Coordinates of C-alpha atoms and ligand atoms in Angstrom, one line a residue:
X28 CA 87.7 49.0 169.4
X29 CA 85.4 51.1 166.6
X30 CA 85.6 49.3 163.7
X31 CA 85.1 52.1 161.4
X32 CA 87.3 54.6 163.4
X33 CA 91.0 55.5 161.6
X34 CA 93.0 58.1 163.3
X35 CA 95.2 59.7 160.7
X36 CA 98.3 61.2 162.3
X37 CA 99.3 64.2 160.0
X38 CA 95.7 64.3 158.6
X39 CA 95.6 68.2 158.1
X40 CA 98.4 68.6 155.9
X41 CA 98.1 68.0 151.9
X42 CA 98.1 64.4 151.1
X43 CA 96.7 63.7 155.0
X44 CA 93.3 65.8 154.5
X45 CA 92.7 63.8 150.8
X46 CA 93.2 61.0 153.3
X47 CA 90.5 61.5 155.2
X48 CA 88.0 62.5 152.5
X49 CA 88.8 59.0 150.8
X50 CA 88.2 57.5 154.4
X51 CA 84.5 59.3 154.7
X52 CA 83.7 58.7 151.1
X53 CA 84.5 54.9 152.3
X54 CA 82.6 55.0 155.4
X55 CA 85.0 55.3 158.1
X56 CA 85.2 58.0 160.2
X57 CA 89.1 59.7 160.2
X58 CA 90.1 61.4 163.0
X59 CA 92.6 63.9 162.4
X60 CA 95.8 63.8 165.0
X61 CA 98.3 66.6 163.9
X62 CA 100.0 69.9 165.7
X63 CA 99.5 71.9 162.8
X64 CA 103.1 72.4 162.3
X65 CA 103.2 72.7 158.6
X66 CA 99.3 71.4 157.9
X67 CA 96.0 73.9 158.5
X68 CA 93.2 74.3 160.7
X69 CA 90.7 74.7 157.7
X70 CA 91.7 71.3 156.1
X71 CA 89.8 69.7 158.8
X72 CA 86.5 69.2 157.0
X73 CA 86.3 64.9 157.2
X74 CA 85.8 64.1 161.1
X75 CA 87.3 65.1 164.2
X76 CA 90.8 66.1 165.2
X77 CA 92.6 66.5 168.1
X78 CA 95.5 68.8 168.3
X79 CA 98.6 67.4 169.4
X80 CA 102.1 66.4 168.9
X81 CA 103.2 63.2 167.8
X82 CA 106.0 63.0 170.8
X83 CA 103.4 63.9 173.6
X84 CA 102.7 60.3 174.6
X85 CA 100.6 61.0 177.1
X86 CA 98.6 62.7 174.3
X87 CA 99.0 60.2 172.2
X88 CA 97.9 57.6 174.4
X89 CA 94.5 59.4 175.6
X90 CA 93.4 59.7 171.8
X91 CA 93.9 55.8 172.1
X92 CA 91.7 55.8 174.3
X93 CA 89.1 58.0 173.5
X94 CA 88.8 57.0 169.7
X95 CA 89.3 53.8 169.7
X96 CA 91.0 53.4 166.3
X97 CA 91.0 50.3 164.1
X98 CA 94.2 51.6 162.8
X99 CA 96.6 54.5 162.2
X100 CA 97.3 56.1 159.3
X101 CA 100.6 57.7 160.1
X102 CA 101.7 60.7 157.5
X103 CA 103.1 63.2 159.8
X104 CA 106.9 64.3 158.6
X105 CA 108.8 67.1 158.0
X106 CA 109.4 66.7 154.5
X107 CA 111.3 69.8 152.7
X108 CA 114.5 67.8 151.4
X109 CA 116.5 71.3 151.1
X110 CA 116.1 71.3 154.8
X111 CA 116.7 68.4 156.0
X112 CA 120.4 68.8 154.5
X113 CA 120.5 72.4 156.6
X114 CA 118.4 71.2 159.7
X115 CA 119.2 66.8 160.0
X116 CA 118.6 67.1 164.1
X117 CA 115.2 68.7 163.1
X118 CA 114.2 65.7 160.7
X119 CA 115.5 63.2 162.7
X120 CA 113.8 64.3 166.0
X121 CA 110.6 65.1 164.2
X122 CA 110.3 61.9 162.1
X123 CA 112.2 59.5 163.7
X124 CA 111.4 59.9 167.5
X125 CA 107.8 61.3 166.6
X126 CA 107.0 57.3 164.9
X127 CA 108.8 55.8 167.5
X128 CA 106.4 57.2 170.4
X129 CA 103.7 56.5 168.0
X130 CA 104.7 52.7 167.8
X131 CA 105.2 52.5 171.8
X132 CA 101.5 53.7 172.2
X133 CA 100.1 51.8 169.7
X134 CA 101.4 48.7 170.8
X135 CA 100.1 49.9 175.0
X136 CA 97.0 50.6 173.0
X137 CA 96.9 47.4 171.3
X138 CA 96.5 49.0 167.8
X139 CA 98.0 46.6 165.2
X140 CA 97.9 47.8 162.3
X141 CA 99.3 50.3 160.8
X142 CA 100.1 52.4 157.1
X143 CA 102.7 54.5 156.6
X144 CA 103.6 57.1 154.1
X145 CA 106.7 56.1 153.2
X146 CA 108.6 58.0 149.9
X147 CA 110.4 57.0 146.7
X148 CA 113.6 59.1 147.8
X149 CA 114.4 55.5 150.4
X150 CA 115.9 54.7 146.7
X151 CA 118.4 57.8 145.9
X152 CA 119.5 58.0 142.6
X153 CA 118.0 54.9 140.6
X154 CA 120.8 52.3 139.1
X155 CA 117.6 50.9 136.8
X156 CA 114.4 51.8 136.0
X157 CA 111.5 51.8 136.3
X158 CA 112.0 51.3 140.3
X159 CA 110.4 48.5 141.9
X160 CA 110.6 47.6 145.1
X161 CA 113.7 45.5 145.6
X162 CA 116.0 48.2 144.2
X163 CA 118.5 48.8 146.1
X164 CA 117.9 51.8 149.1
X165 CA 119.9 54.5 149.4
X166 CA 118.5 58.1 150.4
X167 CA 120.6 60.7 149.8
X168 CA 119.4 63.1 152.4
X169 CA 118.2 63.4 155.9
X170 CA 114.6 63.1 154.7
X171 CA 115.2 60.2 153.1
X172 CA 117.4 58.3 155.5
X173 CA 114.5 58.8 158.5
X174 CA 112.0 57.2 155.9
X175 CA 114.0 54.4 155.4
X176 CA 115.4 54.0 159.1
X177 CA 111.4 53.9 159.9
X178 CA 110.5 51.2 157.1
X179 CA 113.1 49.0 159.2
X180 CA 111.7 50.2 162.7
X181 CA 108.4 48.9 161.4
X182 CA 109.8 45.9 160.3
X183 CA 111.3 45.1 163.9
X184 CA 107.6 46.1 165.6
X185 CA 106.2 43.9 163.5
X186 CA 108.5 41.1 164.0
X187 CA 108.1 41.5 167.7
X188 CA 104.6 43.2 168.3
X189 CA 102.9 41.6 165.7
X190 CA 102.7 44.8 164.0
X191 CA 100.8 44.6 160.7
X192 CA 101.7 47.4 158.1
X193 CA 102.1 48.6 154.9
X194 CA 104.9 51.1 153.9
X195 CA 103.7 53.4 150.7
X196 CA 106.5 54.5 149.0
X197 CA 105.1 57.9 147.0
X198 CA 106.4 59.1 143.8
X199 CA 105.6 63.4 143.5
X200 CA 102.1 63.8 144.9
X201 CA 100.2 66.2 143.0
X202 CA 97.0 67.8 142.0
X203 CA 94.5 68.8 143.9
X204 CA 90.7 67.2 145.4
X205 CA 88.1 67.6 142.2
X206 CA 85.6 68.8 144.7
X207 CA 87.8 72.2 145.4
X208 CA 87.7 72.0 148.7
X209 CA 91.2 70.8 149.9
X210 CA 94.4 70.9 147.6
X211 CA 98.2 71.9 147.9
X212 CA 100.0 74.4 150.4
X213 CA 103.6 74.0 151.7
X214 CA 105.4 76.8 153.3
X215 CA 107.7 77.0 151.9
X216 CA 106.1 75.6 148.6
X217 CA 109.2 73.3 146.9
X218 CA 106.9 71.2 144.5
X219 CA 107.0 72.2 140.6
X220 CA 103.5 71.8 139.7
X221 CA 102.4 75.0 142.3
X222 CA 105.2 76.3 141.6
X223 CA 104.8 76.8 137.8
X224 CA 100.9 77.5 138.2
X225 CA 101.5 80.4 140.7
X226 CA 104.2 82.2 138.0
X227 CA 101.5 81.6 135.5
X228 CA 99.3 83.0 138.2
X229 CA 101.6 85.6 138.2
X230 CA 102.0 85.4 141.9
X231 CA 105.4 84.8 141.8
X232 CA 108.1 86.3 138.6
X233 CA 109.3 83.2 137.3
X234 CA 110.3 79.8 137.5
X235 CA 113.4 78.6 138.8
X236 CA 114.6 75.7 136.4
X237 CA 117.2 74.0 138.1
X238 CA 119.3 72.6 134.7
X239 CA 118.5 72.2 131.1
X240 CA 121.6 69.7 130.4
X241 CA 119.7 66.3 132.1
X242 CA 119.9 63.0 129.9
X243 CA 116.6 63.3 128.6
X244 CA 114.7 64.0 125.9
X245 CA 114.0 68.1 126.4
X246 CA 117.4 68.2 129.2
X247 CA 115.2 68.7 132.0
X248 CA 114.2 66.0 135.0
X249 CA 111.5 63.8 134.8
X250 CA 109.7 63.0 137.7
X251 CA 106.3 60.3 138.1
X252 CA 103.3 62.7 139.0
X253 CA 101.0 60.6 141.1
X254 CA 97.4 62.4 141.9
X255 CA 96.9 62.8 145.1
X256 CA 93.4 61.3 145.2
X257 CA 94.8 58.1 143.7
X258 CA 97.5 58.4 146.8
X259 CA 94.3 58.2 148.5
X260 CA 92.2 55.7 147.7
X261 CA 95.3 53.5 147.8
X262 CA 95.2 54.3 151.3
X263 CA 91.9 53.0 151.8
X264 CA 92.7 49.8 149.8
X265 CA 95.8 49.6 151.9
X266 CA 93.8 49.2 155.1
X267 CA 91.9 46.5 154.0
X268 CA 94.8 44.6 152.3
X269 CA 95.9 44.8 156.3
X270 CA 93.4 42.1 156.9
X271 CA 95.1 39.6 155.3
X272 CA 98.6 41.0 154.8
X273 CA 101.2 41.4 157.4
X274 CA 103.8 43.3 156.1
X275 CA 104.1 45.4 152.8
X276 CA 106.0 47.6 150.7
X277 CA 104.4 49.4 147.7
X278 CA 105.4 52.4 145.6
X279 CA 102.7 54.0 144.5
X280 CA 103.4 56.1 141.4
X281 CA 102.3 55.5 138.0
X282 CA 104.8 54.2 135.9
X283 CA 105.1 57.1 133.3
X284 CA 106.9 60.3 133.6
X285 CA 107.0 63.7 132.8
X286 CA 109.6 66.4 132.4
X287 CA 109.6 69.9 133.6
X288 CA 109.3 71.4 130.1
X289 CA 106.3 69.0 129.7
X290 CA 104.8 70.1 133.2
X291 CA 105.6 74.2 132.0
X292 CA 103.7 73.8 128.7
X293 CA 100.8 71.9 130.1
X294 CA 100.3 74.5 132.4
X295 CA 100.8 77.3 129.9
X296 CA 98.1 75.4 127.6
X297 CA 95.4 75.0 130.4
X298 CA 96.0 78.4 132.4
X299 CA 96.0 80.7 128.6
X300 CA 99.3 81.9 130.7
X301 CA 102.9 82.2 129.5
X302 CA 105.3 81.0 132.6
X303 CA 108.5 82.9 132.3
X304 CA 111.4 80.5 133.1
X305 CA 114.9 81.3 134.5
X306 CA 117.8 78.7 134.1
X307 CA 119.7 78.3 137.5
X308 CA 122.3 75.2 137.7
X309 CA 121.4 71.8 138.7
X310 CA 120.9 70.9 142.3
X311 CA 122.7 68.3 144.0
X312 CA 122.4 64.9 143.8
X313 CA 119.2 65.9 141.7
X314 CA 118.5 62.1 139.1
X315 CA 117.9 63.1 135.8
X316 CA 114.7 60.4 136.2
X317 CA 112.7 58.7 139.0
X318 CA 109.5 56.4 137.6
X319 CA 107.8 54.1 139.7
X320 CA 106.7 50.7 138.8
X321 CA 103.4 50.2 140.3
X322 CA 103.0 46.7 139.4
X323 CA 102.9 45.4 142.6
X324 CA 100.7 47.9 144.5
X325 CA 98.3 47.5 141.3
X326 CA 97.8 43.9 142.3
X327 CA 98.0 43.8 145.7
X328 CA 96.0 46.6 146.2
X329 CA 94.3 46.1 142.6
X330 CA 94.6 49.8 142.7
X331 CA 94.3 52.1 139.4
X332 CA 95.7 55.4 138.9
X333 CA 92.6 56.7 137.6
X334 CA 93.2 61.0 137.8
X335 CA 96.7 60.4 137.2
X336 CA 97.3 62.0 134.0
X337 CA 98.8 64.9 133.3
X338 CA 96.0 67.4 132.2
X339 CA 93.8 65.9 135.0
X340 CA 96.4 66.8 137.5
X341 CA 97.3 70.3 136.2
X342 CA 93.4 71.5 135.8
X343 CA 93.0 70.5 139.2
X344 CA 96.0 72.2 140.7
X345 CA 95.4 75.2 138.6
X346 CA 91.3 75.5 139.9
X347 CA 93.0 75.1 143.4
X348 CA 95.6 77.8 143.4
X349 CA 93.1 80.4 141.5
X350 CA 90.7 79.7 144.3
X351 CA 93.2 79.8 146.9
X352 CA 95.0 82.8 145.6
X353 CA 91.4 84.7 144.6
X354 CA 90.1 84.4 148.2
X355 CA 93.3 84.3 150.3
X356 CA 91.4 83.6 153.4
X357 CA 89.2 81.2 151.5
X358 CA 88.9 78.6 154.0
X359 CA 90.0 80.7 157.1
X360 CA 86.3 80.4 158.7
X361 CA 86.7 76.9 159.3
X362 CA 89.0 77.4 162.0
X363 CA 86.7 78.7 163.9
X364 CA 84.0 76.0 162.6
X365 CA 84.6 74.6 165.8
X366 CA 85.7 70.4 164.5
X367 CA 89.6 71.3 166.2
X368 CA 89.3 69.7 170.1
X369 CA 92.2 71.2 172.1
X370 CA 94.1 68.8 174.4
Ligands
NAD8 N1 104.1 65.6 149.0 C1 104.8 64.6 148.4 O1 105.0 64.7 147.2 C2 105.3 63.4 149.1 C3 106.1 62.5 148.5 C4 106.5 61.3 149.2 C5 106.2 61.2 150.5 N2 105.5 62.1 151.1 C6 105.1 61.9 152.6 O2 103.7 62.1 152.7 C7 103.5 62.6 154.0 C8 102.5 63.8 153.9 O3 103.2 64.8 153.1 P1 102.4 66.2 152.8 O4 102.9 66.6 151.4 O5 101.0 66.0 153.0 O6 103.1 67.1 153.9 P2 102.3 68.2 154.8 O7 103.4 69.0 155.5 O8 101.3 68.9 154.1 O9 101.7 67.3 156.0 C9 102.4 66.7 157.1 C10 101.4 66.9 158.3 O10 102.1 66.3 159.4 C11 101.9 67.2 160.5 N3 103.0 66.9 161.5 C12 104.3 67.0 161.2 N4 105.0 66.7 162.3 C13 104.1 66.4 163.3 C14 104.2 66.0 164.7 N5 105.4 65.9 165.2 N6 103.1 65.8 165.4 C15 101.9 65.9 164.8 N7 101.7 66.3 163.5 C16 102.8 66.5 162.7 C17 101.9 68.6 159.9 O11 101.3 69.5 160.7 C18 101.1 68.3 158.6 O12 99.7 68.5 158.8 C19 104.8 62.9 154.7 O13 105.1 61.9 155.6 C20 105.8 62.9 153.5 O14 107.1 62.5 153.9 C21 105.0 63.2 150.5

């Protein structure tokens, strides 16, 4: 086993390539294991990958061997709610079946440890806040029921495989790397935060704002914006905690939220760019508020949101859509830049 070696399954997609910048900047060496379904070739930049899908087994199991990982970082999902409601036999193949081959070859491989990306939508609409933990589960889509169906998979690998890991529930990811090289880019893009900055942008006409009429202060949702390089480095510290830990659960946001309005007119103040704003009716099932508490990831992990507030996140979404969208082909080279090994 390579002490140092992580592979990252999923690591070329958004929060997956910040993954494995945290894990060079902390002296391990990632190794990216994704099929480029929804991530991107020139995300790439932290170590190796091999280019593969989650269900090939046999796949799987000869990057076991090869790279000899310490551990698996497991982020690979589909993850657009909207279509897991339209598409469930998609979501469940994808997510559920993908973690269960992943679990068989990890335990033939004798990889034990193991952290998860896990989401705060395992909880549905909140009956208290903040959310800890122990509130009670209950996802209200096909995204969210596969997350939750795998936090109790892991639970029984554990329990017979001697399994350790750590599910990370996220709040909204967002932001982008301060360096400018890696940042944001769903296709379709769903978030807010790229989704205001690209109508300020003017890249797209305006903003959808799905309902003015919330229970909040300005009527419109709150949501816990969690930078994504704070998702990271709680990676990191998750891995370690795996030494002595066997099992956790941790939702990593950062306790304070923000409202659409708030998001719009931070935006507007850092870009110098009015974001025109239509009204279209609230979606369903959409909570008013979702707010982590992060107590208990802040101690286990003693893990700080430190990029986490609101201005940091925007300027660095904002310098990552004006590069992306100045030089559409920005990072296009580095597919060629010959780090992607073929199986
Ligand atoms: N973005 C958020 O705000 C957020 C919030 C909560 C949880 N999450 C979770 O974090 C993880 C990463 O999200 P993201 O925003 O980086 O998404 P992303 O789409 O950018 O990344 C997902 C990566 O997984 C890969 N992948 C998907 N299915 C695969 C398969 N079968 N085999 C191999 N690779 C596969 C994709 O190609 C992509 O690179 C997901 O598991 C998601 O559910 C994200």
């Amino acid at each position: 086993m390579n002490d140092k070696c992580v592979l990252v399954v999923g690591g070329a997609g958004y929060i997956g390539s910040h993954v494995c910048k945290a894990l060079q900047m902390g002296g391990f060496t990632p190794v990216v294991y994704d099929n480029l379904s929804t991530g991107h070739s020139w995300a790439i930049q932290f170590g190796p990958a091999i280019v593969a899908d989650l269900e090939d087994e046999p796949a799987l199991l000869k990057a076991f061997q090869e790279v000899e990982p310490q551990a698996v970082i497991h982020l690979a999902s589909l993850i657009n709610v909207r279509d897991s409601i339209a598409n469930p036999a998609l979501y469940w193949e994808n997510n559920l079946m993908g973690t269960l081959t992943l679990l068989k070859a990890m335990v033939k491989s004798n990889v034990r440890k193991l952290v998860f990306s896990s989401t705060a939508a395992v909880y549905g609409n909140p009956e208290r806040l903040p959310i800890d933990e122990a509130h009670p589960k209950a996802p209200l889509n096909a995204y969210g029921k596969t997350k939750w169906a795998i936090e109790a998979m892991l639970q029984d690998f554990a329990h017979a495989h001697s399994l350790r890991f750590a599910a990370l529930r996220y709040f909204n990811a967002s932001g982008a790397d301060p360096g400018g090289l890696i940042g944001e880019a769903h296709h379709p893009e769903t978030h807010l935060i790229p989704l205001v900055i690209r109508t300020a942008l003017g890249l797209q006409k305006e903003l959808l704002m799905y309902g003015d009429d919330f229970p909040t202060q300005d009527g419109t949702a709150i949501r816990d914006y969690v930078h994504v390089a704070d998702l990271a480095d709680a990676h990191v510290r998750a891995l370690q905690a795996l030494e002595q830990e066997t099992s956790l659960q941790l939702n990593l946001g950062t306790g304070k939220g923000y409202s659409v309005r708030e998001i719009i007119r931070t935006v507007e103040q850092i870009g110098r760019q009015p974001v025109p704003v239509r009204l279209a009716p609230r979606l369903p099932h959409d909570s008013s508020m979702l707010v982590a508490d992060p107590t208990k990831a802040m101690k286990i992990l003693h893990w700080t949101p430190r990029m986490s507030d609101l201005p940091t996140i925007i300027q660095t979404a904002w310098n990552w859509e004006l590069k992306r969208s100045s030089s559409k082909l920005i990072l296009n080279e580095l597919l060629s830049s010959g780090s992607v090994i073929k199986t």
